[in-house]
PDB file of C-alpha atoms in Angstrom:
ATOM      1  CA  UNK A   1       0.000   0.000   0.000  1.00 95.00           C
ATOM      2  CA  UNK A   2       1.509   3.057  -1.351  1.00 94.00           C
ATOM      3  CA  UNK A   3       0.657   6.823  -0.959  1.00 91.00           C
ATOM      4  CA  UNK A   4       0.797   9.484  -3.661  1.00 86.00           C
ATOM      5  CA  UNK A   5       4.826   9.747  -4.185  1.00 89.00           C
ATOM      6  CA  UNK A   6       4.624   5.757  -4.424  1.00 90.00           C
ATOM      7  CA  UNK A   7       6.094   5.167  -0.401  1.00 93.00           C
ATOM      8  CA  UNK A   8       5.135   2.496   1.841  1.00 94.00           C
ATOM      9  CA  UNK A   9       2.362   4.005   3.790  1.00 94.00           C
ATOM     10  CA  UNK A  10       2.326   3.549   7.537  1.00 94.00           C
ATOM     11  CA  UNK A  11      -0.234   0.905   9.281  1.00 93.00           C
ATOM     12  CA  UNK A  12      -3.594   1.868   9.160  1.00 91.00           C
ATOM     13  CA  UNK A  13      -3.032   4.551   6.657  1.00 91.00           C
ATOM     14  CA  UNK A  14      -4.936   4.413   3.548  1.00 89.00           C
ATOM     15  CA  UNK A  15      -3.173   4.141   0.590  1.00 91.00           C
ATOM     16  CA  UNK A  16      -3.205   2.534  -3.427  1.00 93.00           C
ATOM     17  CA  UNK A  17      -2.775  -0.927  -3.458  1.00 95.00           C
ATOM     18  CA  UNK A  18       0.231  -2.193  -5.787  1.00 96.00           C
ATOM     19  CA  UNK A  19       1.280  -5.508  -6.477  1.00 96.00           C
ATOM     20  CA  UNK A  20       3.758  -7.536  -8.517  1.00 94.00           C
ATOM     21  CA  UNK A  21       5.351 -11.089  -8.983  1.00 93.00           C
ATOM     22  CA  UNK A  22       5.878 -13.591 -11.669  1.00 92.00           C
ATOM     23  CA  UNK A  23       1.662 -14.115 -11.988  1.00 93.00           C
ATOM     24  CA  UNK A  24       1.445 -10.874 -12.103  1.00 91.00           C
ATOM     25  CA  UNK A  25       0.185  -9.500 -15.812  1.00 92.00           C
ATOM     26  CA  UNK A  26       3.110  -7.763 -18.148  1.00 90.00           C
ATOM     27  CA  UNK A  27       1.206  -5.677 -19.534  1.00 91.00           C
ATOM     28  CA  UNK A  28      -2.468  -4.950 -22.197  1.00 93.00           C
ATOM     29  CA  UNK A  29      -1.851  -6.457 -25.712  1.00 93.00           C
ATOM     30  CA  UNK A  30      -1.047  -3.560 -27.967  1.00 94.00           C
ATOM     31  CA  UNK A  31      -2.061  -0.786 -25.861  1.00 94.00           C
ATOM     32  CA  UNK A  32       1.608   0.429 -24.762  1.00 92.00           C
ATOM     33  CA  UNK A  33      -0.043   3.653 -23.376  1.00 94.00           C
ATOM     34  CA  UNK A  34      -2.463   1.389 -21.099  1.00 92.00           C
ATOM     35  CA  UNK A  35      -0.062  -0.844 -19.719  1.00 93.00           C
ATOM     36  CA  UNK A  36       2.583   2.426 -18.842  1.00 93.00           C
ATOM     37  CA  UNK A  37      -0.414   3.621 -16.986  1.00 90.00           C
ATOM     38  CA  UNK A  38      -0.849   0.298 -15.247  1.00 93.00           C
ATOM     39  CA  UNK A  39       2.393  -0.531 -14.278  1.00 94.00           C
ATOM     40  CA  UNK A  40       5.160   1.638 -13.471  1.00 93.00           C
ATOM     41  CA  UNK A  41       9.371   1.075 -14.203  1.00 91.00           C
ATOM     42  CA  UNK A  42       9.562  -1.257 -11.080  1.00 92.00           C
ATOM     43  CA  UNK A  43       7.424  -3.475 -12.084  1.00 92.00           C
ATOM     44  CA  UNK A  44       4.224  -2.763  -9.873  1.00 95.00           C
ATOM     45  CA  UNK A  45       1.190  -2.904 -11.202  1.00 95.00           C
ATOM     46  CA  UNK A  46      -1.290  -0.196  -9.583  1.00 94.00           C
ATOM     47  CA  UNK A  47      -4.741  -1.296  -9.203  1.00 93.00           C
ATOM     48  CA  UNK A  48      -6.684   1.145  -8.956  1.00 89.00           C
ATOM     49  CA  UNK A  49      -8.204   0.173  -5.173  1.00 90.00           C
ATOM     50  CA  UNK A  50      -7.404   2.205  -2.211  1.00 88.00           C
ATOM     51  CA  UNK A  51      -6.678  -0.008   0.922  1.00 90.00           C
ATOM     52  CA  UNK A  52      -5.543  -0.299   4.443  1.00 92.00           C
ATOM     53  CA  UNK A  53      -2.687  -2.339   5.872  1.00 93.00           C
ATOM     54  CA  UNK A  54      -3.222  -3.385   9.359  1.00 93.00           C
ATOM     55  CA  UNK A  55      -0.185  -3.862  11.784  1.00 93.00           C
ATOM     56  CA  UNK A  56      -0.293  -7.939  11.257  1.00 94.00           C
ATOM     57  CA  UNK A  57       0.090  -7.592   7.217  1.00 93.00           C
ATOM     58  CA  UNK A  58      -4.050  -8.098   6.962  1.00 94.00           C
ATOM     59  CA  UNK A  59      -4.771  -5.468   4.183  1.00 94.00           C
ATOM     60  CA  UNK A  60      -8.923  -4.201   3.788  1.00 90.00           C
ATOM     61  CA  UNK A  61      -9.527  -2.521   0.403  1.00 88.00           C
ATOM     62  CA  UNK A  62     -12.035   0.020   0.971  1.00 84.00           C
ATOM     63  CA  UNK A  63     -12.553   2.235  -2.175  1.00 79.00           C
ATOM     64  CA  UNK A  64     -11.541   2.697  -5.862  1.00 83.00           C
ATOM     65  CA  UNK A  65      -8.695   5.679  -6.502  1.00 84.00           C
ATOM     66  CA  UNK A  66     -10.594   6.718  -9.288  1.00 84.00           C
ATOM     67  CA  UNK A  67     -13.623   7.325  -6.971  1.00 86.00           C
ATOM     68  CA  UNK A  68     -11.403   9.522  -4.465  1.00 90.00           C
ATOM     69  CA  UNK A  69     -12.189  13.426  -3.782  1.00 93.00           C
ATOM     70  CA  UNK A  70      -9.713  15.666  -3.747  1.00 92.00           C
ATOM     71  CA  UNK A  71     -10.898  18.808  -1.810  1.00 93.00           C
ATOM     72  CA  UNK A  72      -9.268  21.746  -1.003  1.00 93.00           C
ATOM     73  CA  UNK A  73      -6.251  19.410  -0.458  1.00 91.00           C
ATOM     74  CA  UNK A  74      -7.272  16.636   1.419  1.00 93.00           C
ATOM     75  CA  UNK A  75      -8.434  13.154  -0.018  1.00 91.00           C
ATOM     76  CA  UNK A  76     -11.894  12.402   0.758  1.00 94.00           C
ATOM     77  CA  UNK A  77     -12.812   8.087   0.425  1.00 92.00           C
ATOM     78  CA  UNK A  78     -16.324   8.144  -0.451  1.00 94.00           C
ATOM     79  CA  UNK A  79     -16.700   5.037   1.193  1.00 92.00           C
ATOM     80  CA  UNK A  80     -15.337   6.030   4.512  1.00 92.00           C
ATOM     81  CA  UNK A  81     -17.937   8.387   4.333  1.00 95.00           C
ATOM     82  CA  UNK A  82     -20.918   6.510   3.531  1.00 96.00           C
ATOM     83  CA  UNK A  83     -20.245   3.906   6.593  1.00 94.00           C
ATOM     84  CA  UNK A  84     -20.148   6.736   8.680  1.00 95.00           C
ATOM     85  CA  UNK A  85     -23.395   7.945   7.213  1.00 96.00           C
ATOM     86  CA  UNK A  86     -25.302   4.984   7.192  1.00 96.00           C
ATOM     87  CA  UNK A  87     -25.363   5.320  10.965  1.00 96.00           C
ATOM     88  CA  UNK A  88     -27.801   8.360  10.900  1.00 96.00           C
ATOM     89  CA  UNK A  89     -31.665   6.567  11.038  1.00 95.00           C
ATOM     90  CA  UNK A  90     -32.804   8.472   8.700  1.00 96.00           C
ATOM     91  CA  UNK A  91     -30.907   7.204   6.090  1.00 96.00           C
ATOM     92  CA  UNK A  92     -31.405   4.207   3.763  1.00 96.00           C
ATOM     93  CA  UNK A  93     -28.761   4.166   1.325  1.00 97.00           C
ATOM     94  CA  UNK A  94     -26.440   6.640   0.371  1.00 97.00           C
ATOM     95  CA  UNK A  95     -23.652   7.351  -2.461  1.00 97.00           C
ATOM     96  CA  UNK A  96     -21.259  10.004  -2.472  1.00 97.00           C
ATOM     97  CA  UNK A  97     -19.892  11.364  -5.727  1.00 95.00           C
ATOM     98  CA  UNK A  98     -17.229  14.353  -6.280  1.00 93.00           C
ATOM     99  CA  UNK A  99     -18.429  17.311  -8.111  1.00 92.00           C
ATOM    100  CA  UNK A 100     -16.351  20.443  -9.525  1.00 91.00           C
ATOM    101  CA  UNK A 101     -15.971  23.493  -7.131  1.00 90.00           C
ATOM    102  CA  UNK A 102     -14.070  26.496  -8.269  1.00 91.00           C
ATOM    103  CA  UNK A 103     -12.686  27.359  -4.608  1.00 93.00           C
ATOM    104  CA  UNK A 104     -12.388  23.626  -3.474  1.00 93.00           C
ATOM    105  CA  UNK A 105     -11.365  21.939  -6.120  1.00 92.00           C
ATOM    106  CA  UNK A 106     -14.239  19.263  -5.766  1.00 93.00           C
ATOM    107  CA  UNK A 107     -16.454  18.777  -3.196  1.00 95.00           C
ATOM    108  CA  UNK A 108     -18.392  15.793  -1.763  1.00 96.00           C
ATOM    109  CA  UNK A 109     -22.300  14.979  -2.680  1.00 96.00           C
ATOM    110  CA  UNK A 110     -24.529  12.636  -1.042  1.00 97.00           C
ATOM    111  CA  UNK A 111     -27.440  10.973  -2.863  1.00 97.00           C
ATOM    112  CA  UNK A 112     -29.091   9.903  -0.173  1.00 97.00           C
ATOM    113  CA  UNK A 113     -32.131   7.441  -0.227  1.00 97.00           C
ATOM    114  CA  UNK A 114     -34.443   8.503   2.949  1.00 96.00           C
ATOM    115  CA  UNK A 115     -35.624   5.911   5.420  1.00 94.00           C
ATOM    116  CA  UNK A 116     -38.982   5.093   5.094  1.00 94.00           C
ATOM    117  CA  UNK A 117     -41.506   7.024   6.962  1.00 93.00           C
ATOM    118  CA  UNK A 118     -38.444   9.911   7.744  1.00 92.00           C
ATOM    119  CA  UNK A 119     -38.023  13.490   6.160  1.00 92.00           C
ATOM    120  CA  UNK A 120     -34.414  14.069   6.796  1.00 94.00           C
ATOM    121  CA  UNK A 121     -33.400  17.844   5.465  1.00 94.00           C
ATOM    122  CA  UNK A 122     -30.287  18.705   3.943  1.00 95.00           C
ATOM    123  CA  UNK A 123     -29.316  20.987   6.929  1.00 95.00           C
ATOM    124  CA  UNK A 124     -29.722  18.218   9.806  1.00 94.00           C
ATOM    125  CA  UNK A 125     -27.994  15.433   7.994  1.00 96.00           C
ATOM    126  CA  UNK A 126     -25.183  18.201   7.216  1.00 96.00           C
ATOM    127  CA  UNK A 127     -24.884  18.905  11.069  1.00 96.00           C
ATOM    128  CA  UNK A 128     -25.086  15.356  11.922  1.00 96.00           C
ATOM    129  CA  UNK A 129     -22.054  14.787   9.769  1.00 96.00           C
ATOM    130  CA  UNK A 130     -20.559  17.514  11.077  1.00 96.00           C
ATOM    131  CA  UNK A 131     -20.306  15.804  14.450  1.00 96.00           C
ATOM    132  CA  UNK A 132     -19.122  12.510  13.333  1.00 96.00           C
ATOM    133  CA  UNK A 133     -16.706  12.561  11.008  1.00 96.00           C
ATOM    134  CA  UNK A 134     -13.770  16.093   9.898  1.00 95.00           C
ATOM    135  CA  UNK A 135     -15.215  18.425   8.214  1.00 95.00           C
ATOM    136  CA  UNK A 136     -13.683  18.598   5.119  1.00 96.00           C
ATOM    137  CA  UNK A 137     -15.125  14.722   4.412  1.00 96.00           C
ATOM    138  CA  UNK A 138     -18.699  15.954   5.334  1.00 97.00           C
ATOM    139  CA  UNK A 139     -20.746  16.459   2.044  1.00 97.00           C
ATOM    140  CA  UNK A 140     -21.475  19.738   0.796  1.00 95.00           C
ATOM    141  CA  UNK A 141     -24.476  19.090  -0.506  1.00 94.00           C
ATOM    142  CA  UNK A 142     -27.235  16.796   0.037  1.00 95.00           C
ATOM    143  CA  UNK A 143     -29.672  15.602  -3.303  1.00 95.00           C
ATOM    144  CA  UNK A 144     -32.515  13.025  -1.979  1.00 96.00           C
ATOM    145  CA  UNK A 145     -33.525  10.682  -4.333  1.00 95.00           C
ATOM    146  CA  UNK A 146     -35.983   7.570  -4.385  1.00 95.00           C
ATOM    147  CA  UNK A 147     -33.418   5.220  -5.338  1.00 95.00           C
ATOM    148  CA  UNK A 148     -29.585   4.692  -6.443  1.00 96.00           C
ATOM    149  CA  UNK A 149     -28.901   3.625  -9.946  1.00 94.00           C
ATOM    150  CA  UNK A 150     -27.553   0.088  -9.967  1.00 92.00           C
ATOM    151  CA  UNK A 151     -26.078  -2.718 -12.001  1.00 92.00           C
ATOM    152  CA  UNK A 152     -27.240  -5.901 -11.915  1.00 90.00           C
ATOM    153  CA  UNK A 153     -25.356  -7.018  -8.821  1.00 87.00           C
ATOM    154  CA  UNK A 154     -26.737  -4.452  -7.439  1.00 88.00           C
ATOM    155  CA  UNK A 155     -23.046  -2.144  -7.176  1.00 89.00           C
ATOM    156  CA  UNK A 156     -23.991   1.509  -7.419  1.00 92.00           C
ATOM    157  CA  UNK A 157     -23.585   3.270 -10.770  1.00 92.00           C
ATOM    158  CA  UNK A 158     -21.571   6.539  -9.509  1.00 91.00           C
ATOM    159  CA  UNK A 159     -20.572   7.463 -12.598  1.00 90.00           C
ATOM    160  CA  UNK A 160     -24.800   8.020 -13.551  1.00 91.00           C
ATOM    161  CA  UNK A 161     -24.881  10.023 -10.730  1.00 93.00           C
ATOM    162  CA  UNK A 162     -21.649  12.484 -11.752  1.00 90.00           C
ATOM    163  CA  UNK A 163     -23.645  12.460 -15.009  1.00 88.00           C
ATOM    164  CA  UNK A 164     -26.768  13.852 -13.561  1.00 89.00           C
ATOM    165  CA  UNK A 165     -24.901  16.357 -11.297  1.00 88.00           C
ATOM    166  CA  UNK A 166     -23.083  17.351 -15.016  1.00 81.00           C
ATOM    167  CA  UNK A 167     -26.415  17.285 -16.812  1.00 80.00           C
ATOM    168  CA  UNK A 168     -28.794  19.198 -14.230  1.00 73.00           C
ATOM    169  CA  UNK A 169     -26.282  21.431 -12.440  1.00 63.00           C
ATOM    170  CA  UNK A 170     -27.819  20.345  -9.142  1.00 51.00           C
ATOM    171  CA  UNK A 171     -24.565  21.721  -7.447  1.00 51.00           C
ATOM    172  CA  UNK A 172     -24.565  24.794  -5.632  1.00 53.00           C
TER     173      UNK A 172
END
């Protein structure tokens, strides 16, 4: 587990899993570009998941890089951020996406799925955050929907819902 200048991160700090040995892939058939993308002079091949080594060597992936927020200089794990979430009652399911900011950078968004029979608002579940987890990870902005676009595993499609923040301009 790596962090951004490719160093061994520390236990329990989050960082890109790499890998590499003799099972390892050498690279995509003719797509030079993909595979120096992939896998860097050493011989590691990045995988795109962002993980946590624990001090006995037991590693817990726990998001995709591509899926990480950068805001205002400070990685954001969307889902860090949704476990802490789901703890509030009134919510049901919940994805967070990054959307452009010009100050920030990007900034967090929750589509969040209300609990049946609740009528969470946008400013409590903002405070509520605000108490449980640092403030630069709590969202910025809160879009209720009725449901999360899935696939059929049931794996939620984030990249529809960075579409419809693109599309609709729901961001403040």
């Amino acid at each position: 587990v790596v962090d951004e200048n490719g160093s061994e991160t520390q236990a329990g700090e989050p960082g890109e899993v790499v890998i590499r040995g003799y099972n390892i892939m050498r690279g995509y058939l003719d797509d030079p570009e993909q595979t120096a993308e992939t896998i860097d002079q050493d011989g590691w091949l990045h995988t795109g998941d962002i993980g946590i080594m624990d001090s006995n060597g037991y590693l817990d992936i726990t998001d995709r890089k591509k899926d990480m927020i950068i805001t205002g200089g400070f990685n954001v794990y969307p889902a860090e951020v949704e476990n802490s979430l789901m703890n509030h009652p009134e919510i049901a399911q919940i994805a967070i996406v990054g959307a452009p900011d010009e100050r920030l950078g990007e900034i967090a968004v929750a589509f969040i799925v209300p609990a049946k029979q609740t009528d969470p608002t946008e400013a409590d579940l903002i405070n509520w955050a605000r108490e449980h987890i640092a403030n630069f990870k709590v969202p910025r902005q809160v879009i209720f929907v009725e449901n999360l676009p899935t696939n059929a595993s049931g794996k939620v499609l984030k990249f529809e819902l960075r579409e419809s923040i693109n599309n609709s301009k729901q961001v403040d």
